[in-house]
CSV table of C-alpha atoms in Angstrom, one decimal:
chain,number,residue,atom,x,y,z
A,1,UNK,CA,-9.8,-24.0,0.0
A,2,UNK,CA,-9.1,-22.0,3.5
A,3,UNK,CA,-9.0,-18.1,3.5
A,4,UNK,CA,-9.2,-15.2,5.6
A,5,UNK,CA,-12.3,-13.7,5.5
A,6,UNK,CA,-13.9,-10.6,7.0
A,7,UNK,CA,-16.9,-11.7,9.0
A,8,UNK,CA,-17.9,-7.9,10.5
A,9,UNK,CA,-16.1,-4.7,11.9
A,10,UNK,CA,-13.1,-6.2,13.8
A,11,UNK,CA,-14.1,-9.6,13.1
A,12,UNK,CA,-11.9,-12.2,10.7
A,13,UNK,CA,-12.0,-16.1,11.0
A,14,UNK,CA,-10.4,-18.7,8.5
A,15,UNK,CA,-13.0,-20.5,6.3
A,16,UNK,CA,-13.4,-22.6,3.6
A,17,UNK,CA,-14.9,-20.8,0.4
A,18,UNK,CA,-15.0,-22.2,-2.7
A,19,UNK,CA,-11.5,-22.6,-5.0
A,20,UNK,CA,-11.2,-19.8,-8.0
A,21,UNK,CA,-11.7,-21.0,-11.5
A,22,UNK,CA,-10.3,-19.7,-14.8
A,23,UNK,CA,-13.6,-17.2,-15.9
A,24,UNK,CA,-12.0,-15.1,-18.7
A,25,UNK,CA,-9.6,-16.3,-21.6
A,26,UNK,CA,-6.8,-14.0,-20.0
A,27,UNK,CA,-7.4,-15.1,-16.2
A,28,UNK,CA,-4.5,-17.6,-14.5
A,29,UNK,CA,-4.9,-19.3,-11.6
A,30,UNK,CA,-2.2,-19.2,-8.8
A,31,UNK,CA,-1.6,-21.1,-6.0
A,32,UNK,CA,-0.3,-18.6,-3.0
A,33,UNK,CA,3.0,-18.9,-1.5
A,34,UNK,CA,3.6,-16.4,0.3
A,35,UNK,CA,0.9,-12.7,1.0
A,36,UNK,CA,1.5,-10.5,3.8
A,37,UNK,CA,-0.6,-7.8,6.0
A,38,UNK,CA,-1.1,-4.2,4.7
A,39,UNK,CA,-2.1,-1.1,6.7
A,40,UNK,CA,-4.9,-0.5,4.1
A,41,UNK,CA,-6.5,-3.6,5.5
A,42,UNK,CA,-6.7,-2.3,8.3
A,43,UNK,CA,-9.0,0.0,7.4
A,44,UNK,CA,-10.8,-2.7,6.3
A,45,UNK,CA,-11.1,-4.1,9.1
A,46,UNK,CA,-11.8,-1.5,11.4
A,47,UNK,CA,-15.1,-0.4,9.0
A,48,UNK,CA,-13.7,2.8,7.4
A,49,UNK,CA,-14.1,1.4,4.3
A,50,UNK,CA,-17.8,0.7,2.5
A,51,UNK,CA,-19.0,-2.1,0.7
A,52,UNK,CA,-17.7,-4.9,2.3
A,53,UNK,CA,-19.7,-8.3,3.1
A,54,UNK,CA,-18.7,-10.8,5.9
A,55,UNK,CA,-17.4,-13.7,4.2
A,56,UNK,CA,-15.0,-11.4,2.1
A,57,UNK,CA,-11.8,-12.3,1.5
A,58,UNK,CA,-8.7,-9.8,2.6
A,59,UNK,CA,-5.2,-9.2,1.0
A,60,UNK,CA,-3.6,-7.9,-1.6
A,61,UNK,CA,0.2,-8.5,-1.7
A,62,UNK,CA,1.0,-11.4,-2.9
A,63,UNK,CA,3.3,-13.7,-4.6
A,64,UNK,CA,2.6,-17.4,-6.0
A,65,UNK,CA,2.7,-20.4,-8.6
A,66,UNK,CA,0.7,-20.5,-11.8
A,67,UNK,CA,-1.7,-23.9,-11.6
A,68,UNK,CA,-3.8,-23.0,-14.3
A,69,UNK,CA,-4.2,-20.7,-17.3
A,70,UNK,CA,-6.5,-19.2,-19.8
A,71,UNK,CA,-6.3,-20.0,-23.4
A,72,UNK,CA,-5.7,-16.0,-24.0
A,73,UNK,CA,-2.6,-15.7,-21.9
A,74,UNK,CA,0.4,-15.4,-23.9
A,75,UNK,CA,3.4,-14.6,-21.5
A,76,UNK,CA,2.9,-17.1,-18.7
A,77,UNK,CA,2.5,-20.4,-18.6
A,78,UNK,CA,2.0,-23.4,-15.6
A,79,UNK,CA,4.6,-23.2,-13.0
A,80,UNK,CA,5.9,-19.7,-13.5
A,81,UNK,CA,6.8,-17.8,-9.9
A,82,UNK,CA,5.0,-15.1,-9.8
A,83,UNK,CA,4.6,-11.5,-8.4
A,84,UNK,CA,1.2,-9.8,-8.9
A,85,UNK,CA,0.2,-6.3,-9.0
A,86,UNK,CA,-2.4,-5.4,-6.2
A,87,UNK,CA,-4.6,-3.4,-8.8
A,88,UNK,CA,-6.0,-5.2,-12.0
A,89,UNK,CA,-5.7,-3.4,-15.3
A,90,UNK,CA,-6.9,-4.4,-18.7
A,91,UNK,CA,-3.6,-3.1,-20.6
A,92,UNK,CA,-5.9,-1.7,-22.9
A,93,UNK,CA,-8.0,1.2,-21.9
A,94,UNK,CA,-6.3,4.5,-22.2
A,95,UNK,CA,-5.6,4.5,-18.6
A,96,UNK,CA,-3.2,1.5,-18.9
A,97,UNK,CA,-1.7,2.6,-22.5
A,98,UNK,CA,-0.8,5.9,-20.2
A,99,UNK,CA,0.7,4.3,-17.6
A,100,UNK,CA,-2.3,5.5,-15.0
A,101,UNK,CA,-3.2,1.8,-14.4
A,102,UNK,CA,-4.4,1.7,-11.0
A,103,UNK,CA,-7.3,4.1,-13.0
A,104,UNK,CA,-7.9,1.0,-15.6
A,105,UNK,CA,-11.6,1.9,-17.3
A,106,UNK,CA,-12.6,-1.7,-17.3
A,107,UNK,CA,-11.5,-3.6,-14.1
A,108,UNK,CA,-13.3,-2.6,-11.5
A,109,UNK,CA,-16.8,-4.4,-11.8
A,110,UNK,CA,-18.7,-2.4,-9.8
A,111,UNK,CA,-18.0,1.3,-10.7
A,112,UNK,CA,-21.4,2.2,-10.0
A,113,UNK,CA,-20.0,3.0,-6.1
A,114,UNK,CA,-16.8,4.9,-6.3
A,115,UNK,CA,-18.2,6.8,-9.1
A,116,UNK,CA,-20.8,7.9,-6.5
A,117,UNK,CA,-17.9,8.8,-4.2
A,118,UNK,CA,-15.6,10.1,-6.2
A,119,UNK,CA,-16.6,11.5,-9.5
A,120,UNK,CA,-14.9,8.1,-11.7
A,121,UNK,CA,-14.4,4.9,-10.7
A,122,UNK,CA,-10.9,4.0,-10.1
A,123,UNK,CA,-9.7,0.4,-10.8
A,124,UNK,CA,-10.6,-3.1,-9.3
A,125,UNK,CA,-8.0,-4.4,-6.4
A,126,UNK,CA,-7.9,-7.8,-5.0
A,127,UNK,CA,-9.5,-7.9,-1.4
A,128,UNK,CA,-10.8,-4.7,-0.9
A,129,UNK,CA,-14.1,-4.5,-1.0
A,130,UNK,CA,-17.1,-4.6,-3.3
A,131,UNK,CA,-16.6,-1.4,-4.3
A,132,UNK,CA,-13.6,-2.1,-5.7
A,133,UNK,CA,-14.4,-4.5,-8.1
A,134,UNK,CA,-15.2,-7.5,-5.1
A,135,UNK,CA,-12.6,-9.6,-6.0
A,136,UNK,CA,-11.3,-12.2,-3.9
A,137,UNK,CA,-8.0,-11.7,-2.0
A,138,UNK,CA,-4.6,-13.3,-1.2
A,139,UNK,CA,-5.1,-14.4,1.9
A,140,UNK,CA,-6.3,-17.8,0.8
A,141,UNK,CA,-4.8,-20.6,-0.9
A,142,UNK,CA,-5.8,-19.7,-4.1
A,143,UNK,CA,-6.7,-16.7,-6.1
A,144,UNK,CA,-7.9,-15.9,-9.7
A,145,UNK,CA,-6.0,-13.4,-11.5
A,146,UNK,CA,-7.4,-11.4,-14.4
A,147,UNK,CA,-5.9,-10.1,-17.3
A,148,UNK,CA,-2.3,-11.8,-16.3
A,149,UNK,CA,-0.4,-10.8,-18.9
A,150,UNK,CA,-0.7,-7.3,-18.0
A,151,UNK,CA,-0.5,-7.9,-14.1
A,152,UNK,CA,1.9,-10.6,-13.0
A,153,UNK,CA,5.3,-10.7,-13.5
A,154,UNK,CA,8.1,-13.3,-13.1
A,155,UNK,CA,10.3,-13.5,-10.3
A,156,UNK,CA,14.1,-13.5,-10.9
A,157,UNK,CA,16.1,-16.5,-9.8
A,158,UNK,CA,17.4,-15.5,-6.8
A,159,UNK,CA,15.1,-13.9,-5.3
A,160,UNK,CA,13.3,-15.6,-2.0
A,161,UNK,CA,9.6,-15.1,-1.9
A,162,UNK,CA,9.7,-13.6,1.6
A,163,UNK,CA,11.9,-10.5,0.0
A,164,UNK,CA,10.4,-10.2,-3.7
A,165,UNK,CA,6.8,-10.4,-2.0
A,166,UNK,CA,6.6,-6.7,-1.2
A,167,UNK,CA,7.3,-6.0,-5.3
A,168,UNK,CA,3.3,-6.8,-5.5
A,169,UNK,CA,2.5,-3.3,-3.6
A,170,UNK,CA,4.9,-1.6,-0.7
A,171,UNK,CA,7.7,-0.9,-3.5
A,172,UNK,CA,6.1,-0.2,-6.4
A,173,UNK,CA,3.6,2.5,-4.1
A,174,UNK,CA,7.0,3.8,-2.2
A,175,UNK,CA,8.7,4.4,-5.8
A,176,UNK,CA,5.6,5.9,-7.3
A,177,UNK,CA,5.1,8.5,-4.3
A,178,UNK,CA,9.2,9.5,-4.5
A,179,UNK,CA,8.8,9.8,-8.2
A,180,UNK,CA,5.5,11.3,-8.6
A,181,UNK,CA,6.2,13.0,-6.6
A,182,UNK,CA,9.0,14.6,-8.5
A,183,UNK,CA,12.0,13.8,-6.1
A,184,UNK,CA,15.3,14.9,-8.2
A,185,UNK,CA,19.1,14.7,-7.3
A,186,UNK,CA,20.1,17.3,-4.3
A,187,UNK,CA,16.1,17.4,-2.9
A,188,UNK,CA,15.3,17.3,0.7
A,189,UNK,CA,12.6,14.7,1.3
A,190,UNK,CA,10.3,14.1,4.3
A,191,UNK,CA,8.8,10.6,4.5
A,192,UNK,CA,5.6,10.4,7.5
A,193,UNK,CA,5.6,6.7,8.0
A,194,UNK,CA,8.0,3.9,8.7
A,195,UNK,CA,5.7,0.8,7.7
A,196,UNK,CA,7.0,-1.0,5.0
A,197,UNK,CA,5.4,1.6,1.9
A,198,UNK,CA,7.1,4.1,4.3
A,199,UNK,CA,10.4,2.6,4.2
A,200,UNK,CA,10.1,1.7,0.2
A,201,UNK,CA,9.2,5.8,-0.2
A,202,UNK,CA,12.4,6.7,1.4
A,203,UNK,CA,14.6,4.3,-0.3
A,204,UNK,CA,13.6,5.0,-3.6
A,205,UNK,CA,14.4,8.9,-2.8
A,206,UNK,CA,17.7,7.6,-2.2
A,207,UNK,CA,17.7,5.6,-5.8
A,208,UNK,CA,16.3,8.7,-7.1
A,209,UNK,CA,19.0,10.9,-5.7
A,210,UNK,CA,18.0,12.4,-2.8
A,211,UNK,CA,20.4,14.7,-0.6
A,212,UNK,CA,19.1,13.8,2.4
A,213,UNK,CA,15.5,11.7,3.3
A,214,UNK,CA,14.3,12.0,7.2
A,215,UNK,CA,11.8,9.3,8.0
A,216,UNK,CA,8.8,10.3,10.9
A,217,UNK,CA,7.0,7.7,13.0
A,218,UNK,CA,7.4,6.6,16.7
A,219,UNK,CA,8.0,3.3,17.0
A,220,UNK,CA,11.6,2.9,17.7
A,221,UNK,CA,11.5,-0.5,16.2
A,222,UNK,CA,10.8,1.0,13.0
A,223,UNK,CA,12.9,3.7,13.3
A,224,UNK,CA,16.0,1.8,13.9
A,225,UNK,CA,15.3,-0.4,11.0
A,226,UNK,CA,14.5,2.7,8.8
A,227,UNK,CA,18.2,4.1,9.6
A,228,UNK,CA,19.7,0.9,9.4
A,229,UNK,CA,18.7,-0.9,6.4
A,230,UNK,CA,17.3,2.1,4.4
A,231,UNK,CA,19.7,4.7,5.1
A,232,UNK,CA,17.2,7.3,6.0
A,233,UNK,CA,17.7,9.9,8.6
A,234,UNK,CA,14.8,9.6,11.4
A,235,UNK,CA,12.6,12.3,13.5
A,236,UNK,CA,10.8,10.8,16.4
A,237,UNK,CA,7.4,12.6,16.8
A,238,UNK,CA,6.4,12.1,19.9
A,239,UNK,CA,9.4,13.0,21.6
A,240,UNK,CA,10.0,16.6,19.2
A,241,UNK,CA,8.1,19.5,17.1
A,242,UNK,CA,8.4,18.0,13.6
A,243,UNK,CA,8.2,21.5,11.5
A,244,UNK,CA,10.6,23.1,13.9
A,245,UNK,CA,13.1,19.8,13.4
A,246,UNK,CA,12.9,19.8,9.6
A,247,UNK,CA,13.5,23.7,9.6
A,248,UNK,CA,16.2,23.1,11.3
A,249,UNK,CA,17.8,20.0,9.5
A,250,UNK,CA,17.6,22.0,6.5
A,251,UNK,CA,18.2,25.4,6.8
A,252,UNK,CA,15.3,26.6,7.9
A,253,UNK,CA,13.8,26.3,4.5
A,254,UNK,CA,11.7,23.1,4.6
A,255,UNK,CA,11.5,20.1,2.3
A,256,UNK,CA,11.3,20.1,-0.7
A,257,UNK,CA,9.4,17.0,-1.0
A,258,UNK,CA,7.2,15.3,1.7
A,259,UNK,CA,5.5,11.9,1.7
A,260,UNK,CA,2.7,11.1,3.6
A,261,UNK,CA,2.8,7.0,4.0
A,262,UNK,CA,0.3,6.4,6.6
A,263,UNK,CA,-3.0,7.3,5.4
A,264,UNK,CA,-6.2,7.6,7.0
A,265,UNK,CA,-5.8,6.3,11.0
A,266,UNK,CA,-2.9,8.6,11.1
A,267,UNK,CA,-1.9,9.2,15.0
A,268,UNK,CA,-0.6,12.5,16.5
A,269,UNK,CA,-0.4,14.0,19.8
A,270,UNK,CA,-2.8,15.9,21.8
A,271,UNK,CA,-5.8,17.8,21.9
A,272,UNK,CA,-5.7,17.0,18.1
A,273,UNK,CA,-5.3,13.3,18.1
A,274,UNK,CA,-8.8,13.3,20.1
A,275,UNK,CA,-10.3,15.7,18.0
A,276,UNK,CA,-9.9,13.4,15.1
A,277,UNK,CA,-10.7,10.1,17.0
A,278,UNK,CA,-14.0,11.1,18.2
A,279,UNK,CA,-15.1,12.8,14.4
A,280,UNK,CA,-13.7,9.0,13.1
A,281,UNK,CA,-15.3,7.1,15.4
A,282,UNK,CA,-18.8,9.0,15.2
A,283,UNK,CA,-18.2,8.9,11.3
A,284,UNK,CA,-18.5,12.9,11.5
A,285,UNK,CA,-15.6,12.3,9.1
A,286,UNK,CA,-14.0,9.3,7.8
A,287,UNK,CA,-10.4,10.0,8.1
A,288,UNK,CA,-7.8,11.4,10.6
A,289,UNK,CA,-5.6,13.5,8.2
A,290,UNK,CA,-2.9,14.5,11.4
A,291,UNK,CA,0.0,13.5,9.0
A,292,UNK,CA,-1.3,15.0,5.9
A,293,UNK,CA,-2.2,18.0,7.4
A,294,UNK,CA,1.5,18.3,8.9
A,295,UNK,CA,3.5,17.3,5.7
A,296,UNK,CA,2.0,20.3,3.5
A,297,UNK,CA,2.4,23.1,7.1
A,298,UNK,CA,6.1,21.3,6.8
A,299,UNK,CA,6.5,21.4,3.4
A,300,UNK,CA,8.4,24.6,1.8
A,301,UNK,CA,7.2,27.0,0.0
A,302,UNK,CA,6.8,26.1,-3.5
A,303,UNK,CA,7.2,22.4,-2.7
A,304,UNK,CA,5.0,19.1,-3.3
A,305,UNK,CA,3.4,17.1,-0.9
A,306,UNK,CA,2.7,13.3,-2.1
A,307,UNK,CA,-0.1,11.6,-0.4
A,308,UNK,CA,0.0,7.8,-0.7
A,309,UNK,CA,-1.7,6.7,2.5
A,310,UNK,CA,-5.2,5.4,2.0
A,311,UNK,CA,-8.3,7.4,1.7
A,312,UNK,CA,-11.8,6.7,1.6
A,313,UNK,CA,-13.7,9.9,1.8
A,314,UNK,CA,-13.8,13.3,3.7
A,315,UNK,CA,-11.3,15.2,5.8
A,316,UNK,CA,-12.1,17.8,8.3
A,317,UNK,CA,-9.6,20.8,9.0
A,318,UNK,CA,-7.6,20.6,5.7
A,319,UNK,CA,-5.4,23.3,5.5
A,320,UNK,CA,-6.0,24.7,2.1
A,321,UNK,CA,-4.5,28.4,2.9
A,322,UNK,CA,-1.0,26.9,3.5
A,323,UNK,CA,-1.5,25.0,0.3
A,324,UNK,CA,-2.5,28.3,-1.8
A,325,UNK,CA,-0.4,30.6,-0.3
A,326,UNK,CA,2.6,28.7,0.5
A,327,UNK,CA,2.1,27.8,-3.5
A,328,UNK,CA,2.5,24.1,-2.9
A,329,UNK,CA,1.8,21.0,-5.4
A,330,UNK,CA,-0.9,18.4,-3.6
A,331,UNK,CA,-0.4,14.8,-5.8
A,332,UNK,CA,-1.4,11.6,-4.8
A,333,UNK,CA,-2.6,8.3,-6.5
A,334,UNK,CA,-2.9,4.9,-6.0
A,335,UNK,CA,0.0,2.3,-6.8
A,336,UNK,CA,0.2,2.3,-10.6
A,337,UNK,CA,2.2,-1.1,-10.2
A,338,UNK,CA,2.7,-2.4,-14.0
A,339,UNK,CA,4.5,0.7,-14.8
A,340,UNK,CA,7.3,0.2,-12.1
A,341,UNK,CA,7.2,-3.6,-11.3
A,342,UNK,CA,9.8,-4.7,-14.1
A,343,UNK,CA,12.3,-2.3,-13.2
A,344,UNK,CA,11.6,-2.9,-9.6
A,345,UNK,CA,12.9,-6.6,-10.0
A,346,UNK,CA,15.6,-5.3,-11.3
A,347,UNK,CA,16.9,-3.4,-9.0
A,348,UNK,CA,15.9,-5.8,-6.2
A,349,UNK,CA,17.8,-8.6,-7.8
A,350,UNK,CA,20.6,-6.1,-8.4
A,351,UNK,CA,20.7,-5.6,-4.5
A,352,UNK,CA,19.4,-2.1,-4.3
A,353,UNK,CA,15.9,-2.6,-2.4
A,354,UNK,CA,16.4,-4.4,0.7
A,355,UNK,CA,12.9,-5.8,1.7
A,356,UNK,CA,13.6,-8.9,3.9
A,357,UNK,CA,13.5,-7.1,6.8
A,358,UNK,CA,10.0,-6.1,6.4
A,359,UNK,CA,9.2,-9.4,7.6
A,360,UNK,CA,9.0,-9.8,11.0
A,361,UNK,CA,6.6,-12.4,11.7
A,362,UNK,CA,5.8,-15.4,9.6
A,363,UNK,CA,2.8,-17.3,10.3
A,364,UNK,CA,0.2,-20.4,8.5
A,365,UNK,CA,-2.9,-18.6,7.3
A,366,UNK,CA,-4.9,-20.7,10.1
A,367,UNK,CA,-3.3,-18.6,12.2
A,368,UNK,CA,-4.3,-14.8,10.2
A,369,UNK,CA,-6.8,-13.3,12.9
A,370,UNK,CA,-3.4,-13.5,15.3
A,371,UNK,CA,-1.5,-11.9,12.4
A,372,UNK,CA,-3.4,-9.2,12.4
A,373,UNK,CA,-3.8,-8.1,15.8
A,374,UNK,CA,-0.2,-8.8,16.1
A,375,UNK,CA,-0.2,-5.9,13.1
A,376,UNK,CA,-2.7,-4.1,13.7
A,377,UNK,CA,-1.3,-3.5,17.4
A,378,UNK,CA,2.2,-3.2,16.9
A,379,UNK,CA,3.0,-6.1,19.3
A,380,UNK,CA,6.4,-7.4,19.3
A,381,UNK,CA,7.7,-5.3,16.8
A,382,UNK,CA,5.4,-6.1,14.3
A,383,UNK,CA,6.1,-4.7,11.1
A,384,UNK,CA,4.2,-7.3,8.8
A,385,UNK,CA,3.1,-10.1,9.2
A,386,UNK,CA,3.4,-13.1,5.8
A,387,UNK,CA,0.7,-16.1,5.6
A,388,UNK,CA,2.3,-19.2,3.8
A,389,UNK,CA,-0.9,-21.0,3.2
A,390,UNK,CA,-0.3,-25.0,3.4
A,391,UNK,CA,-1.3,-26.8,0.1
């Protein structure tokens, strides 16, 4: 079969690697419809993240056709449309029984590498890496998915694939940062980021209640599209001091909530946005934390800052005063999809999450390296890019 594989830093060709087969009792098989780009690929790409082997497969957001299942699967069967969770959990492990599934105990199959890293090893992911379980990704014809019952979920009639595609990962990681992050009726929230995860963060602190959400990138592209099919207010960064706006917008007191949704190639202005360039590039430090470091200065006091932007490793200049003494809460996590997936549908079905405008570009996987650097560089408005592989 064809797929998109990583061949080096900055480096992805189409190849043909060899079709997934049903290994475990509770693995299906599903043939890809429709899988789109994802900012954390891009760090991928770019070499920020460790572990990866030219001839990898990339993606993680994906929706698709059953073709095959394993004699332990119980609540799918062949020809079910599917929506799959972008991290694998058993359903078992106490992890999953908790609801923490994206910190499954048992799916990532080489835990010998994050644990190094991190402490524990967090759960396996499709396409990202080797230390993340090194399980084949979405960007391919095919893909094997493990422990199925637990992971994919049917797609309501109704629903096109192009919309209910981003319930795999940019909703159910928007809704977990809002919540999580403890967003409550009459809250203030800041949301860094107007990619798609972006967007799905503000509109769920709308679901969730939400006085008033202010969205921050500066792309006016995305901005437009966040105001009008999200209903968030927008900030324009590089045209504005962002603390000094959100002081003002609410009373000089600050959010009560901030989101950071851009992760670990955030951009800024200025002497800083060099400062962190070089230390990235020279791998004096592996991530530029501009964003972060201005949601928790912007944050007010007594507040919670939400980080669910990708990181791999170490930050330079965190500002840990302003978190102590401004008595903030610092959360973050990756997408715990099973336990918001379900209800997602739901609401999407019901009309409440508008996703179709996410996708900007459609293209045949053959064409995926153009995707990408459509993506990657924000050409023509780029705000994702979906593959529909050709069977």
């Amino acid at each position: 079969m064809k797929a998109l594989c990583w061949q080096g830093v900055n480096k992805l060709s189409v190849e043909n690697v060899r079709d997934p087969e049903i290994r475990n009792d509770q693995d299906v098989v599903v043939k890809v419809t429709a899988s789109t780009t994802c900012g954390s690929d891009l760090h991928l790409i770019g070499g920020y993240i460790p572990a990866m082997e030219a001839g990898d497969v990339l993606g993680h957001e994906f929706l698709g056709e059953v073709v095959e299942v394993g004699a332990g699967v119980r609540r799918h069967r062949v020809g079910d449309r599917v929506v799959v969770a972008s991290f694998i959990g058993c359903g078992r492990c106490w992890y999953c029984r908790n609801d923490l599934w994206s910190l499954c105990d048992n799916s990532n199959t080489n835990p010998g590498i994050t644990a190094m890293a991190y402490g524990y090893e967090p759960g396996g992911i499709f396409g990202y890496s080797h230390a993340m379980g090194g399980f084949q990704g979405s960007h391919a014809e095919y893909i094997r998915v493990p422990f199925a019952d637990y992971g994919a979920f049917t797609v309501p009639e109704g629903l096109d694939d192009d919309a209910a595609l981003f319930a795999s990962d940019s909703i159910p990681t928007g809704w977990m940062g809002a919540d999580l992050g403890g967003v409550k009726p009459g809250d203030v929230v800041a949301v860094w980021g107007c990619g798609a995860v972006g967007q799905m963060a503000a509109r769920a602190a709308i679901l969730l209640g939400a006085e008033r959400v202010i969205s921050i990138d500066r792309y006016p592209e995305r901005l437009a599209m966040t105001e009008r099919h999200i209903g968030s207010e927008t900030i324009d960064y590089s045209s504005t001091d962002v603390g000094a706006e959100l002081r003002e917008r609410t009373g000089g007191r600050g959010p009560d909530v901030c989101i950071e949704a851009v992760g670990m190639e955030a951009h800024t202005t200025g002497v800083e946005q060099a400062y962190d360039q070089v230390k990235q590039q020279l791998r004096l430090h592996t991530e530029r934390p501009a964003a972060v470091r201005e949601a928790i200065h912007a944050c007010r006091k007594g507040g919670t800052v939400f980080v669910l932007g990708v990181f791999g490793g170490l930050v330079d200049k965190f500002p840990l005063g302003a978190v102590i003494n401004n008595g903030l809460t610092i959360r973050g996590a990756q997408q715990h999809g099973q336990r918001y997936i379900p209800m997602l549908l739901e609401r999407m079905a019901a009309g409440e999450i508008p996703t179709r405008h996410l996708v900007t570009h459609t293209l045949p996987l053959d064409e995926g390296p153009k995707g990408y650097d459509l993506f990657k560089h924000k050409k023509d408005g780029c705000v994702r890019a979906v593959f529909h592989p050709a069977h």
